[in-house]
mmCIF file of C-alpha atoms and ligand atoms in Angstrom:
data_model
loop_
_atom_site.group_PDB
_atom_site.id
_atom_site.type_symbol
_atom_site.label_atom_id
_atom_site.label_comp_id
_atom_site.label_asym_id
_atom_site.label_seq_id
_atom_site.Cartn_x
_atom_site.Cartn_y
_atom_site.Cartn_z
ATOM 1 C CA UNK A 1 45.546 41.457 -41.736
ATOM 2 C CA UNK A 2 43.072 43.267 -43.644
ATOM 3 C CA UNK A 3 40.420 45.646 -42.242
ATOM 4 C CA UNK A 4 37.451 47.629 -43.206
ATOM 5 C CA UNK A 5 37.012 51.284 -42.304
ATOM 6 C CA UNK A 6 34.532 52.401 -40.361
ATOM 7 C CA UNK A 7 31.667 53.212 -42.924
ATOM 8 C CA UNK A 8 31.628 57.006 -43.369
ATOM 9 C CA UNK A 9 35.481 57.384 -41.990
ATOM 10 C CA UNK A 10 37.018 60.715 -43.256
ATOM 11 C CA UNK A 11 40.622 60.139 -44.116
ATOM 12 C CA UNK A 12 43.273 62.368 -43.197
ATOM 13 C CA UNK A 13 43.845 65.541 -45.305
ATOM 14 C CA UNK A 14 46.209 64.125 -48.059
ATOM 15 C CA UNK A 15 47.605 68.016 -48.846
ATOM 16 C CA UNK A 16 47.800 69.964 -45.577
ATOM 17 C CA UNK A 17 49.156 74.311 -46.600
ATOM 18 C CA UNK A 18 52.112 75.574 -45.555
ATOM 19 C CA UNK A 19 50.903 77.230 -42.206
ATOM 20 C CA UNK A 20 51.147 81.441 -42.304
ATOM 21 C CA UNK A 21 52.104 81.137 -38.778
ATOM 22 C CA UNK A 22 55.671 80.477 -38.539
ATOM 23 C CA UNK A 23 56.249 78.602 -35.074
ATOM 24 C CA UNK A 24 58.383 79.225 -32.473
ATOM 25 C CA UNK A 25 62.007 77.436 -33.011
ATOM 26 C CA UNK A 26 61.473 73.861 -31.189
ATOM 27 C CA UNK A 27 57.768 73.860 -31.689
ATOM 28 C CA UNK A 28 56.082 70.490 -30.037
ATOM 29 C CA UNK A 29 53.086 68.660 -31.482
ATOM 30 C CA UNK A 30 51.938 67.353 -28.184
ATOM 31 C CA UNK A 31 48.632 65.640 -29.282
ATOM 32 C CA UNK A 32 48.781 62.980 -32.898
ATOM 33 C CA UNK A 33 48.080 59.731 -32.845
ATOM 34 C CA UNK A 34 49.624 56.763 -35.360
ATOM 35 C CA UNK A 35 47.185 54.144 -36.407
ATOM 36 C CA UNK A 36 48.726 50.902 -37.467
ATOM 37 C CA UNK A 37 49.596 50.200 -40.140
ATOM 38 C CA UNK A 38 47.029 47.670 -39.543
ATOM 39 C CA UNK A 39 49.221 44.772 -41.919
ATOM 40 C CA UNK A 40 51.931 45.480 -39.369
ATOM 41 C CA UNK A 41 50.570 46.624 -36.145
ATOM 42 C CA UNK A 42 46.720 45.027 -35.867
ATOM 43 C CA UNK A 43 44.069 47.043 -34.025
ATOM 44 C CA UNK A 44 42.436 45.931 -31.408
ATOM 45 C CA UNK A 45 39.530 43.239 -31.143
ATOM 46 C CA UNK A 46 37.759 45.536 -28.380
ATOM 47 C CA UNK A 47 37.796 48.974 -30.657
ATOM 48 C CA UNK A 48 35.012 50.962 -31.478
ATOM 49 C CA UNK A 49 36.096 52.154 -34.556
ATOM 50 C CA UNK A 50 38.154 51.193 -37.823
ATOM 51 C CA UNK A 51 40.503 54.072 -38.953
ATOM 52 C CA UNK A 52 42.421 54.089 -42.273
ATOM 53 C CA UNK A 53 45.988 53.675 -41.758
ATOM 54 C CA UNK A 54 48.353 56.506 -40.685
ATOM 55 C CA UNK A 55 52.066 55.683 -40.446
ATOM 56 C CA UNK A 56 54.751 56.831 -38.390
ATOM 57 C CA UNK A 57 56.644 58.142 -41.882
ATOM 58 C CA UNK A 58 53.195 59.645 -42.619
ATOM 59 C CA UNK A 59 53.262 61.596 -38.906
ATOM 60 C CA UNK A 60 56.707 62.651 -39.596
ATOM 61 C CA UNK A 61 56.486 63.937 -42.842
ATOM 62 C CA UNK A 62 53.393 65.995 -41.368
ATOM 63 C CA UNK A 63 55.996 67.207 -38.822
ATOM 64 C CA UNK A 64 58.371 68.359 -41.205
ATOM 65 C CA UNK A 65 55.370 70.106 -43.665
ATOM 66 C CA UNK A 66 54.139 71.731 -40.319
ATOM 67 C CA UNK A 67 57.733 73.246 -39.024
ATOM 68 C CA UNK A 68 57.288 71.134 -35.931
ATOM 69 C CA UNK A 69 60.514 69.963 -34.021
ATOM 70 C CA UNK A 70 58.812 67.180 -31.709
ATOM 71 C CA UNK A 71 55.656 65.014 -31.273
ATOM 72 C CA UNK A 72 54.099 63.113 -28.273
ATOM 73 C CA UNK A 73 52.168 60.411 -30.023
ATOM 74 C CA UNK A 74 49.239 59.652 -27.790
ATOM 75 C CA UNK A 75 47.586 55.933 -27.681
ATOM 76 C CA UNK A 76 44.699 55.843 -29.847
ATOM 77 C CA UNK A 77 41.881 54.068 -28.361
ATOM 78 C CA UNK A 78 41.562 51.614 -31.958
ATOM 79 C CA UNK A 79 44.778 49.999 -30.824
ATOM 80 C CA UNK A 80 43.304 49.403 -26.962
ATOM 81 C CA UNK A 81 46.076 48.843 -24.496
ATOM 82 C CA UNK A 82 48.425 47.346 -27.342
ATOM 83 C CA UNK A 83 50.894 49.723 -27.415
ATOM 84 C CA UNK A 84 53.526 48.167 -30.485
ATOM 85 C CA UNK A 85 52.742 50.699 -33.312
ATOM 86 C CA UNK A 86 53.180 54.042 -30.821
ATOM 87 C CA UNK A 87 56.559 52.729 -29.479
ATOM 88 C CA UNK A 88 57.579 51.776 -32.419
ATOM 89 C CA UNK A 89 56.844 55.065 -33.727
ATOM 90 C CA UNK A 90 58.651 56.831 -30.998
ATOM 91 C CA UNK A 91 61.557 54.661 -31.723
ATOM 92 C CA UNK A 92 62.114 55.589 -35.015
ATOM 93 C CA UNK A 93 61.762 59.093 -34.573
ATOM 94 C CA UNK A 94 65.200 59.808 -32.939
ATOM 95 C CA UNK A 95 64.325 61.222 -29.934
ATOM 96 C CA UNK A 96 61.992 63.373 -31.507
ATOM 97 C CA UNK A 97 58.530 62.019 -30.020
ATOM 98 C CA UNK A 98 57.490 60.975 -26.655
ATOM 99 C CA UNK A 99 54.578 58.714 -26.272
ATOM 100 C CA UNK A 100 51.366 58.259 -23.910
ATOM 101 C CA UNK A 101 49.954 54.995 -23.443
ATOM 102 C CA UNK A 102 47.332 52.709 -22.381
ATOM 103 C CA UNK A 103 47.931 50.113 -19.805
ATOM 104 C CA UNK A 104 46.053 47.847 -17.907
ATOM 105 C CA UNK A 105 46.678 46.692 -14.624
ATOM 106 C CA UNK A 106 48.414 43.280 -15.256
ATOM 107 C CA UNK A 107 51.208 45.404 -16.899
ATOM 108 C CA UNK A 108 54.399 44.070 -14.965
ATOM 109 C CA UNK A 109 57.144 46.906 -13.886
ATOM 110 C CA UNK A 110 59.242 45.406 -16.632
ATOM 111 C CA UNK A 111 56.747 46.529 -19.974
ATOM 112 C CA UNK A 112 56.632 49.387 -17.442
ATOM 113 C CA UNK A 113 60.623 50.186 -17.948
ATOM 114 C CA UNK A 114 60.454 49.287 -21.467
ATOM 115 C CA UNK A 115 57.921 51.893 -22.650
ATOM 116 C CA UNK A 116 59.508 54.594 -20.337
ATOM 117 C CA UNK A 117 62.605 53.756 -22.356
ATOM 118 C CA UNK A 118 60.969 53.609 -25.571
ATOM 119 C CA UNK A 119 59.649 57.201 -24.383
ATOM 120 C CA UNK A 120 56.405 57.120 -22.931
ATOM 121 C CA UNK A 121 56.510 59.507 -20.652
ATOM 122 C CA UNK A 122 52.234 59.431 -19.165
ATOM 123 C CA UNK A 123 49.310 57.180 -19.461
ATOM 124 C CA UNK A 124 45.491 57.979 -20.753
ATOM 125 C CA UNK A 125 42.766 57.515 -19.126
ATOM 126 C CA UNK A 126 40.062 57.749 -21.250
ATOM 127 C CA UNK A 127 35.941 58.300 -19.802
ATOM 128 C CA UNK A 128 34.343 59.329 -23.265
ATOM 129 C CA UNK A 129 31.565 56.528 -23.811
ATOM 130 C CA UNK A 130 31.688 55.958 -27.438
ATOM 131 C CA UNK A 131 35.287 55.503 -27.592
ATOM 132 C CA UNK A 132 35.692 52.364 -24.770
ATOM 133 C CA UNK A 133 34.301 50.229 -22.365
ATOM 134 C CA UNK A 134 34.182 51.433 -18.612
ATOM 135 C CA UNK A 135 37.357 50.759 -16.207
ATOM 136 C CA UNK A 136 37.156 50.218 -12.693
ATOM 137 C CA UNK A 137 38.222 53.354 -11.135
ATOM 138 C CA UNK A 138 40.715 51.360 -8.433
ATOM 139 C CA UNK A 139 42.191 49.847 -11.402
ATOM 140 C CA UNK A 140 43.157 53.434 -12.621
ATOM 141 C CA UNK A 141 43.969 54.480 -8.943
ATOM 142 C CA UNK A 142 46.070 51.415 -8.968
ATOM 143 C CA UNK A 143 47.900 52.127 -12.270
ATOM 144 C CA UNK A 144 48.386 56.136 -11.262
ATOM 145 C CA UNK A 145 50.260 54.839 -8.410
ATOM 146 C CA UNK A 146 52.559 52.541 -10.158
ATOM 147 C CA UNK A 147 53.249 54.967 -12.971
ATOM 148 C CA UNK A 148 53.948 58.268 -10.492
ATOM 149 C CA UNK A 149 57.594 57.254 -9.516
ATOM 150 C CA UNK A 150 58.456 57.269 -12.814
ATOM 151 C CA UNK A 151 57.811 60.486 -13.277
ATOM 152 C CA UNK A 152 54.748 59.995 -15.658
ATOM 153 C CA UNK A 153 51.712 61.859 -15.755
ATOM 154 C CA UNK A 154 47.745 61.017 -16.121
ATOM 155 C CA UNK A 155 46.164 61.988 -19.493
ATOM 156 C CA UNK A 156 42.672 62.309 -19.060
ATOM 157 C CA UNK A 157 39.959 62.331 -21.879
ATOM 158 C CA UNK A 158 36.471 62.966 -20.926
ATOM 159 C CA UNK A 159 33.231 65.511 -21.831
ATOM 160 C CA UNK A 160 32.232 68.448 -19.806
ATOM 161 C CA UNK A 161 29.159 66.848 -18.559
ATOM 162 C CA UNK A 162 30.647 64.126 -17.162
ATOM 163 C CA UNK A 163 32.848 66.097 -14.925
ATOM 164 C CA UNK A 164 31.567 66.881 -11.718
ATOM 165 C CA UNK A 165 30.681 62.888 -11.594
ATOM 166 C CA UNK A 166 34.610 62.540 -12.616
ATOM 167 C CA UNK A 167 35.908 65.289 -10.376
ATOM 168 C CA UNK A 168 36.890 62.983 -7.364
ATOM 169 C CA UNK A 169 38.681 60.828 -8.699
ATOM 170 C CA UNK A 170 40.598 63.168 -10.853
ATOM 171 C CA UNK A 171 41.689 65.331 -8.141
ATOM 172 C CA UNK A 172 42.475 62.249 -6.230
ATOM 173 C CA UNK A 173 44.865 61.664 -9.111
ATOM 174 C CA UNK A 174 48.731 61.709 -7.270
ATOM 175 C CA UNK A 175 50.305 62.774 -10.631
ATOM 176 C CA UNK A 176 50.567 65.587 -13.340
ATOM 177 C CA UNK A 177 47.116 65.658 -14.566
ATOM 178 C CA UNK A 178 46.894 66.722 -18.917
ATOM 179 C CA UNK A 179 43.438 66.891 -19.476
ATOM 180 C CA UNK A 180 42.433 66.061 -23.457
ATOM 181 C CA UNK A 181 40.776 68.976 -25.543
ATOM 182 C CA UNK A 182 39.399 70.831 -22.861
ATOM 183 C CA UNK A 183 37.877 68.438 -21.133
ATOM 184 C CA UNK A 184 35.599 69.211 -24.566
ATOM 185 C CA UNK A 185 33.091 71.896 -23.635
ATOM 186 C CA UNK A 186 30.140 72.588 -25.194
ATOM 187 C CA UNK A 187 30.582 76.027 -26.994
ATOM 188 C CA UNK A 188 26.870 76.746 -27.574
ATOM 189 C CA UNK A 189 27.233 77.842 -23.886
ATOM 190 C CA UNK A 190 28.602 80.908 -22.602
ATOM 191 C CA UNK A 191 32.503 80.651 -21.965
ATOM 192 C CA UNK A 192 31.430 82.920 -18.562
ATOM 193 C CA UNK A 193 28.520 80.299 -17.879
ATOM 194 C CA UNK A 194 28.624 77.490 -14.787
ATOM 195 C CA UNK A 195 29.385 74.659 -17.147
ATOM 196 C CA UNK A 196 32.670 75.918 -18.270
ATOM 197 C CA UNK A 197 33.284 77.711 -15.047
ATOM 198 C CA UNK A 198 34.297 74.584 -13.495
ATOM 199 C CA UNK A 199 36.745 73.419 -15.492
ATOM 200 C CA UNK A 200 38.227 76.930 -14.699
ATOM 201 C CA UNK A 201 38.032 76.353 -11.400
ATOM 202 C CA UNK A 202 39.458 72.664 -11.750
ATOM 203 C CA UNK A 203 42.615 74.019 -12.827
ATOM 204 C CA UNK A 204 42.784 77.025 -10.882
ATOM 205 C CA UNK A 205 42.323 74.734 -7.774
ATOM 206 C CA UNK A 206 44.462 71.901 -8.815
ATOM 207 C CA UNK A 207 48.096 73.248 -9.858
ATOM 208 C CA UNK A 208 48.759 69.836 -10.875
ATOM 209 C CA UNK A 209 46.373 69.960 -13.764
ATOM 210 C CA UNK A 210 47.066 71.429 -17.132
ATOM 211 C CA UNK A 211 45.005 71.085 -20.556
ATOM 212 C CA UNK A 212 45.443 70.643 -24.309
ATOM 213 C CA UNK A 213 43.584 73.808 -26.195
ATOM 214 C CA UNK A 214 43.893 71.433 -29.340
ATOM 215 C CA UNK A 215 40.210 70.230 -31.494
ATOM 216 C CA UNK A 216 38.220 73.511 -32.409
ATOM 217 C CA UNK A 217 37.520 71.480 -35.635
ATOM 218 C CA UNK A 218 36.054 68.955 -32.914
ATOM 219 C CA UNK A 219 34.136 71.135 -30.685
ATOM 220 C CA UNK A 220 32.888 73.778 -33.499
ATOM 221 C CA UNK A 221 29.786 74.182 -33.981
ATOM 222 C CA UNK A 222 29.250 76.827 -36.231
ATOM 223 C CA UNK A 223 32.892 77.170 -38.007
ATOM 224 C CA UNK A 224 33.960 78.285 -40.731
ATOM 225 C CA UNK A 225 35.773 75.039 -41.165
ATOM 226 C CA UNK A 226 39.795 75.172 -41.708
ATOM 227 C CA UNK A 227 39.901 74.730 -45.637
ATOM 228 C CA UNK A 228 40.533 76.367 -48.484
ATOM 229 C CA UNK A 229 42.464 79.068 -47.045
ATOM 230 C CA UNK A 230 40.205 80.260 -43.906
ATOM 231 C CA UNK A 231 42.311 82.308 -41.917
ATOM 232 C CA UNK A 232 39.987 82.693 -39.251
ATOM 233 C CA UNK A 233 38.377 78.938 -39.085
ATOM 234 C CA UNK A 234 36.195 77.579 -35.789
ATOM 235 C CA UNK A 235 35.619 81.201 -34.537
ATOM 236 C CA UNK A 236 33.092 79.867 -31.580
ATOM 237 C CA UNK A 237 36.025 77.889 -29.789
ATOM 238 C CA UNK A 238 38.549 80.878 -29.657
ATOM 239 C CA UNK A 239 36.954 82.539 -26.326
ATOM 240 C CA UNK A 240 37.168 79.056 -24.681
ATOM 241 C CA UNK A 241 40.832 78.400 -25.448
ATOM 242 C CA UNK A 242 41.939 81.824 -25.192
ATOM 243 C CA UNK A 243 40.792 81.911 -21.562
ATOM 244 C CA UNK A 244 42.448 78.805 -20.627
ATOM 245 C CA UNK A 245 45.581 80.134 -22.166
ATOM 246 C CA UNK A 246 46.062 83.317 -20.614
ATOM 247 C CA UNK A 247 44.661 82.126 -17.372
ATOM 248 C CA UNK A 248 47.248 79.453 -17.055
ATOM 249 C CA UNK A 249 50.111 79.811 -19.641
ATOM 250 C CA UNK A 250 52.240 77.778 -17.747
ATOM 251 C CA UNK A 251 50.067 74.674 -18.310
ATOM 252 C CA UNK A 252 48.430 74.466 -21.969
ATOM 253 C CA UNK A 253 49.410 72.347 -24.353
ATOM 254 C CA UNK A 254 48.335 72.150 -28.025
ATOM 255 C CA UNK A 255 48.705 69.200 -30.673
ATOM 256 C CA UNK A 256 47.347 68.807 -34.026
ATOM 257 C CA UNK A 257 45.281 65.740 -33.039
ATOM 258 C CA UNK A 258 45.831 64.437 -36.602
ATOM 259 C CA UNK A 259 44.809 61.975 -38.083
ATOM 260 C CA UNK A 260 41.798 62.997 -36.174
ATOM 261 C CA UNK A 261 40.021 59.932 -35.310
ATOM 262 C CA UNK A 262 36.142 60.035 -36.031
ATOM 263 C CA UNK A 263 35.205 63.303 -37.443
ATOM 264 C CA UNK A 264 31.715 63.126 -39.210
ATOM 265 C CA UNK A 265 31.365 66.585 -40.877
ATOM 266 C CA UNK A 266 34.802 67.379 -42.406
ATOM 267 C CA UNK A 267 38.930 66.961 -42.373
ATOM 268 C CA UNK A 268 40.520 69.887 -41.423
ATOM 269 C CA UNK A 269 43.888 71.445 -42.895
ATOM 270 C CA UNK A 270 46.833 70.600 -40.842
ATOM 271 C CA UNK A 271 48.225 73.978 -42.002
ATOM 272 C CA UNK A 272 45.233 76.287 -41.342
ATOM 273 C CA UNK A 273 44.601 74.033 -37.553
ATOM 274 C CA UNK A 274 48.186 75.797 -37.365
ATOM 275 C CA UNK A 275 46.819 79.056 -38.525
ATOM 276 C CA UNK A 276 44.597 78.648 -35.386
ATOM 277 C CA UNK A 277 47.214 79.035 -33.197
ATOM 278 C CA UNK A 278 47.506 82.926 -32.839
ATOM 279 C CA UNK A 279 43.823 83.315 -32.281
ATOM 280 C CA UNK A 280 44.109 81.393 -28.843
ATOM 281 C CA UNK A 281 47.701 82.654 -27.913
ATOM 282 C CA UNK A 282 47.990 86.310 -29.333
ATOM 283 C CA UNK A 283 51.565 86.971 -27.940
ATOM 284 C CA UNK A 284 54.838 85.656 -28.522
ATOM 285 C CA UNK A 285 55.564 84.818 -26.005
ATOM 286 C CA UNK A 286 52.032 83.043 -24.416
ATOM 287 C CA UNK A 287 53.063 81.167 -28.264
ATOM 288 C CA UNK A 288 56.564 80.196 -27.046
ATOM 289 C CA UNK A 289 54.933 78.432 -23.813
ATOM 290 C CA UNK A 290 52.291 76.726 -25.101
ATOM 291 C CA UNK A 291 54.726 75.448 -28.150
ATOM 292 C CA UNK A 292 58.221 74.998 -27.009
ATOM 293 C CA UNK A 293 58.573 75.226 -23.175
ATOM 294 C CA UNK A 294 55.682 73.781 -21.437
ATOM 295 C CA UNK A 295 55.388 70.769 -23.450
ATOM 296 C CA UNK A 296 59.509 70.223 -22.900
ATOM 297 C CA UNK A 297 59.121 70.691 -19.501
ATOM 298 C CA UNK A 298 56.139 67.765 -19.334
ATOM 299 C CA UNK A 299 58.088 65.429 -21.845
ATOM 300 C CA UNK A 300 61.843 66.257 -22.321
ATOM 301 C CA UNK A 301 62.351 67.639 -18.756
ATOM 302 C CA UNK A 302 66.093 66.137 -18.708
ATOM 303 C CA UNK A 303 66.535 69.007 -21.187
ATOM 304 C CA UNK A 304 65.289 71.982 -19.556
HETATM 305 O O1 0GZ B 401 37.133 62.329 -30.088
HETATM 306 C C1 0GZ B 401 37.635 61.286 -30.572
HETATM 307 O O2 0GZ B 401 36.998 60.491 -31.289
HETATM 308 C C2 0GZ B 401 39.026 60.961 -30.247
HETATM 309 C C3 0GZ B 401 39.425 59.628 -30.279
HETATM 310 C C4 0GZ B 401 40.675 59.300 -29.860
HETATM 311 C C5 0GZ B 401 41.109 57.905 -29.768
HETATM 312 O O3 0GZ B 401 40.393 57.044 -30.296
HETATM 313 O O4 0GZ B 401 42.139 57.662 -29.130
HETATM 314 O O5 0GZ B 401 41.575 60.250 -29.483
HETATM 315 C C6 0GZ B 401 41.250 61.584 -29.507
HETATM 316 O O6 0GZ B 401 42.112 62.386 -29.130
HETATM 317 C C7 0GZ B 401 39.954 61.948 -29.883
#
């Protein structure tokens, strides 16, 4: 099947640096995505966008570049709840990715079994408007409950407006909660300032919940942008991750979020998004956490 791009898409960056930062032994990517191929693996009538392709061999190969050990391949909202191309991704990787996916609630325990032995190991639920159509919150309530005894947790993807209307039903959530990019605050405000306050307080109040620190080149406003060489890149988001790193070491997560979906302004650097890294997590050993051992905990627990 052929499709069109999205007019404006930005493709991924075709030749990513060798990152400075040399990570931790074991490092996990725990935020990418695959798209299609879209010959092989169609997206989805009910998407509200058209991404170029990017491959499973494409992800790995990024992997490799990067010095990366693992991935968790999250289910990008272009492929709706059709989940082939990010378990067959996971599959092929040798054990070496875990996947999130999208279900609905007709899913039978069955395709339930078969993804958790493909390697999904958590589901997304995603709120952000422009991305998908609204879903009954008992038919989330309903899928949280069948997916808990598996031992899978709740990815959650939603703006920092939305969540005190959200807040409810996410601490109603009986799982793991990972919330997606910070629950994406807006970092013309102050990282002290009632906005971003409660999402401190949602995970200081709810042990269950933990957070990706990954997308400064989503939530920057003012840069400088990772390429050509910028050491220091998205400078405004640092206070915002930093605090939810050393406030709760135990439960960040970061991921490249490449191909990154539905930027408008520029494609980041895989290698300098890497060169981010020690700007958020200054220490070794906050690094080793948030790379190696929190993410293996969440996704390769049978190996802890
Ligand atoms: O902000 C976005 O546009 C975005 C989209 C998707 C997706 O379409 O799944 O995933 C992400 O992590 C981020």
């Amino acid at each position: 099947m052929q499709f069109e791009k999205t007019p404006g898409w930005l493709d991924w960056h075709a030749g990513p640096s060798k990152p400075r930062f040399q990570l931790p032994a074991g490092a996990v990517d725990a935020h990418c995505h695959v798209f299609g191929p879209g010959a092989e693996f169609p997206y989805a009538p009910e998407r509200k966008y058209t991404p170029c392709d990017a491959s499973k061999a494409q992800l790995f190969a990024l992997r490799d570049h990067l010095g990366f050990a693992r991935n968790v391949i999250v289910q990008a909202t272009c492929h709706g709840a059709d989940n082939r191309a990010m378990v067959d991704a996971c599959k092929a990787s040798n054990g070496k990715a875990r996947g999130v996916a999208t279900v609905r609630r007709s899913i039978s325990d069955q395709e339930l079994q078969d993804l958790h032995a493909a390697g999904v190991r958590g589901v997304r639920f995603n709120f952000v408007k422009r991305l998908v159509d609204f879903t009954p919150r008992d038919e989330l309530l309903e899928i949280a409950a069948r997916i808990a005894p598996l031992g899978w947790h709740v990815v959650i993807y939603f703006e920092a407006a939305d969540l005190p209307e959200l807040w409810d039903f996410f601490t109603a959530l009986p799982t793991p909660v990972v919330v997606d990019h910070m629950g994406r605050p807006d970092v013309a405000k102050p990282v002290d300032g009632p906005e971003f306050e409660l999402f401190v307080k949602f995970m200081r109040d709810h042990p269950n919940v933990w957070s990706k620190v990954s997308c400064p080149e989503r939530l920057s406003l003012t840069g400088p942008k990772a390429l050509d060489g910028e050491q220091d890149a998205y400078r405004d988001v640092v206070p915002f991750a930093r605090r939810i790193v050393e406030s709760f070491p135990e439960r960040v997560l970061w991921g490249t979020d490449w191909p990154h979906p539905n930027l408008k302004d520029h494609m980041p650097d895989d290698g300098l998004l890497v060169d981010f890294i020690p700007h958020i997590a200054p220490t070794a050993e906050l690094q080793k956490k948030l790379l190696v051992d929190n993410p293996m905990r969440l996704y390769w627990p049978e190996e802890c």
